Coordinates of C-alpha atoms in Angstrom, one line a residue:
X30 CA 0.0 0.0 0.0
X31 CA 3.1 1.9 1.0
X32 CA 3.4 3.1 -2.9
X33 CA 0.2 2.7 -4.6
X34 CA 0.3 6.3 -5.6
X35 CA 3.7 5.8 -7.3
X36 CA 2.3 2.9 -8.9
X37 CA -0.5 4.9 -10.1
X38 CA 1.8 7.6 -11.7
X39 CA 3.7 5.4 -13.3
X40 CA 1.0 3.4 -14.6
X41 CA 0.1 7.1 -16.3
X42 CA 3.2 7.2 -17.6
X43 CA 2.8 3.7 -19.6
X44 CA -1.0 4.6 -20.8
X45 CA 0.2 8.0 -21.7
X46 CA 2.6 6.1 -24.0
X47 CA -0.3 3.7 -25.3
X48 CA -2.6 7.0 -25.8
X49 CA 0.0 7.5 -29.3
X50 CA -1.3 4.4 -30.4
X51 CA -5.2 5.3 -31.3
X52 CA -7.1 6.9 -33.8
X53 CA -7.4 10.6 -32.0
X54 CA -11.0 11.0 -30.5
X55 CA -11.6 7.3 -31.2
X56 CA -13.4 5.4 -28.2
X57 CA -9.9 3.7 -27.4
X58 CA -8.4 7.4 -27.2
X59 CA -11.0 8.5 -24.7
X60 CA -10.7 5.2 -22.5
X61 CA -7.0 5.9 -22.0
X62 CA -7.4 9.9 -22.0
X63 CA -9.9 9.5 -19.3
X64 CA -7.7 7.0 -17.7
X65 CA -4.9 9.1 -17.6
X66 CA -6.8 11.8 -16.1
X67 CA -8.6 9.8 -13.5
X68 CA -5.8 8.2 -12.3
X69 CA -3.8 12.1 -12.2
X70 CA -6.5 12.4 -9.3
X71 CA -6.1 9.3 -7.4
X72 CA -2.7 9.4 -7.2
X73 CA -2.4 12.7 -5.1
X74 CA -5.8 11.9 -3.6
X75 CA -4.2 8.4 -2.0
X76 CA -1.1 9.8 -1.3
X77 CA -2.7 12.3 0.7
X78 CA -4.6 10.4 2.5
X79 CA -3.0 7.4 3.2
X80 CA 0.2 10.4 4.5
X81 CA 2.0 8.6 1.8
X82 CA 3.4 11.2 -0.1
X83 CA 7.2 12.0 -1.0
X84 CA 9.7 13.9 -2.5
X85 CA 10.1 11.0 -5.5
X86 CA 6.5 10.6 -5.5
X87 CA 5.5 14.3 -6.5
X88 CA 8.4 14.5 -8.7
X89 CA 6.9 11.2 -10.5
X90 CA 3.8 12.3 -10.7
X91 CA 4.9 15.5 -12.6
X92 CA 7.0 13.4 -14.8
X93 CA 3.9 11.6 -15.6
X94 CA 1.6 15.2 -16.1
X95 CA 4.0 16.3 -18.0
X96 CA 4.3 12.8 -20.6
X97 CA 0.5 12.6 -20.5
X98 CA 0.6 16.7 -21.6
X99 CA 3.0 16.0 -24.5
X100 CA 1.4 12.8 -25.7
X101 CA -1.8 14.7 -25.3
X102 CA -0.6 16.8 -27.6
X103 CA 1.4 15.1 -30.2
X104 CA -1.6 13.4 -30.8
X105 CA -4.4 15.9 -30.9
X106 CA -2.3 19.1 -32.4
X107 CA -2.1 17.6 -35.8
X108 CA -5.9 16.8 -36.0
X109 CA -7.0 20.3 -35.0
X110 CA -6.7 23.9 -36.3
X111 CA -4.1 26.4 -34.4
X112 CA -3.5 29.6 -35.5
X113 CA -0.2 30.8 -35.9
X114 CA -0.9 33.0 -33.0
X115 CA -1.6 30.5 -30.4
X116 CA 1.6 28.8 -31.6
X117 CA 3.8 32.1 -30.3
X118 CA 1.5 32.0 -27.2
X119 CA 2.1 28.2 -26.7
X120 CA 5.8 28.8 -27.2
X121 CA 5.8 31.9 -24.9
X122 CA 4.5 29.8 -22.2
X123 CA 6.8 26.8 -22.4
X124 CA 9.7 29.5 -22.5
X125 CA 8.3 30.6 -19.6
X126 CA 8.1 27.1 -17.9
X127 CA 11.6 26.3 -18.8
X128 CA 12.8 29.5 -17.0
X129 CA 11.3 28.2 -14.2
X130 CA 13.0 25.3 -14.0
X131 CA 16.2 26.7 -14.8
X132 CA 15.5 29.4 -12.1
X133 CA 14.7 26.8 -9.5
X134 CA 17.8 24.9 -10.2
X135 CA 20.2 27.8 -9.9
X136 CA 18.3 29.1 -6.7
X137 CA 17.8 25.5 -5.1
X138 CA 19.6 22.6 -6.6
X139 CA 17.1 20.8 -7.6
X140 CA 14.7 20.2 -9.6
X141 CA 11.7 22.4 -9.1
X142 CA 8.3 21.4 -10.0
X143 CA 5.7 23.2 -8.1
X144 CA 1.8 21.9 -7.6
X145 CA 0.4 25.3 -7.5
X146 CA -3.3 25.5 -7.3
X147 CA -2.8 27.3 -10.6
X148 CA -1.1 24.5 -12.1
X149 CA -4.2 22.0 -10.9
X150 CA -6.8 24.3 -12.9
X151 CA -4.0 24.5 -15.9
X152 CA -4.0 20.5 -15.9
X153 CA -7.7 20.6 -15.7
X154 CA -8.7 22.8 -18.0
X155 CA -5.8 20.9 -20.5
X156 CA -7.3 17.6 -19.6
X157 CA -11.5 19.0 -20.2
X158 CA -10.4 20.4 -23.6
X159 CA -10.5 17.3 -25.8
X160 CA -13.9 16.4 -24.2
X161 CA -15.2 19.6 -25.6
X162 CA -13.9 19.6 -28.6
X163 CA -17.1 19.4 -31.3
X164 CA -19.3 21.2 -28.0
X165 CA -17.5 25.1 -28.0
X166 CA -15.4 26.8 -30.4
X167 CA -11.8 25.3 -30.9
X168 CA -10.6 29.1 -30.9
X169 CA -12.3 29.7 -27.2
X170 CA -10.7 26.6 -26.2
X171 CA -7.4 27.6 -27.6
X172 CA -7.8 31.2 -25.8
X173 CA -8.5 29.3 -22.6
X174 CA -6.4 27.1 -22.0
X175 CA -3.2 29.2 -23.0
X176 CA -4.3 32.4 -20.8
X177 CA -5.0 30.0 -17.8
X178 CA -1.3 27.8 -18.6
X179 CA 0.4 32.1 -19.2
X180 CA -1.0 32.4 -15.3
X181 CA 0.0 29.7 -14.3
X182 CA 3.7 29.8 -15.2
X183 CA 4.0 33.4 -14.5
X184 CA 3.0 32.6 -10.7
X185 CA 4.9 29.4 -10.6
X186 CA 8.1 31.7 -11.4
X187 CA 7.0 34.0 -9.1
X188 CA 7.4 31.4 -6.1
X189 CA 10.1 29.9 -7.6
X190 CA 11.8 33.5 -7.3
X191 CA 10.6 34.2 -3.4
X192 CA 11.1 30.8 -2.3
X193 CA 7.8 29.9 -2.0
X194 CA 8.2 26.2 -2.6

């Protein structure tokens, strides 16, 4: 029991591998999507409140976020519409992420992930955005998502830089 969590996170880490496998927006690709998300939940939620949680644990579980996030991605980026726009934004942000990681190497020595409130409503509002594609405007969506992740970042950075961590 003493690492179910762990075990959860890295079972996210193998489905978010089997998510590139699909048709995008296929039945299979929902099952694992939905899979990956659910289980995004549990982990934390378990390793809450079994007072299981650890150092390796949240840094595996943000390993896992952040695989599910890009095979998210590489699989439904090519199937939808982006403007160029949202590409710059898109970019903007992950420069800004990057920083952050940079900036709480240098200031700490470690690596610094943070799981900001901010970044929980990021990672949901990224994880609801396939299920409404085909239900609101993929250009709301778009607009959504990458001025809640712009937040997000910006704040994580800014307890990064007062030590908030």
């Amino acid at each position: 029991m003493k690492n179910i969590a762990n075990y959860i996170s890295i079972s996210r880490i193998i489905m978010s591998i089997a998510l590139l496998i699909p048709k995008t927006f296929s039945i299979t690709f929902y099952i694992i999507y939905i899979y990956c998300g659910l289980s995004d939940i549990l982990d934390g939620f378990l390793a809450r409140k079994y007072k299981i949680t650890s150092e390796f644990g949240a840094k595996i579980d943000s390993i896992a976020d952040m695989i599910f996030v890009f095979g998210s991605i590489l699989k439904i980026i090519p199937v939808i519409e982006i403007p160029i726009a949202i590409y710059i934004w898109i970019t903007i942000i992950i420069l800004i992420k990057v920083f952050n990681i940079i900036l709480g190497y240098i200031q700490y020595k470690k690596l610094t992930l943070l799981h900001t409130i901010a970044n929980k409503i990021t990672g949901f509002v990224l994880f609801i955005i396939p299920l409404m594609i085909g239900f609101i405007d993929i250009k709301i969506l778009e607009s959504l998502i990458c001025g809640v992740a712009t937040f997000s970042a910006i704040q994580e950075g800014y307890y990064i830089k007062i030590g908030k961590i």
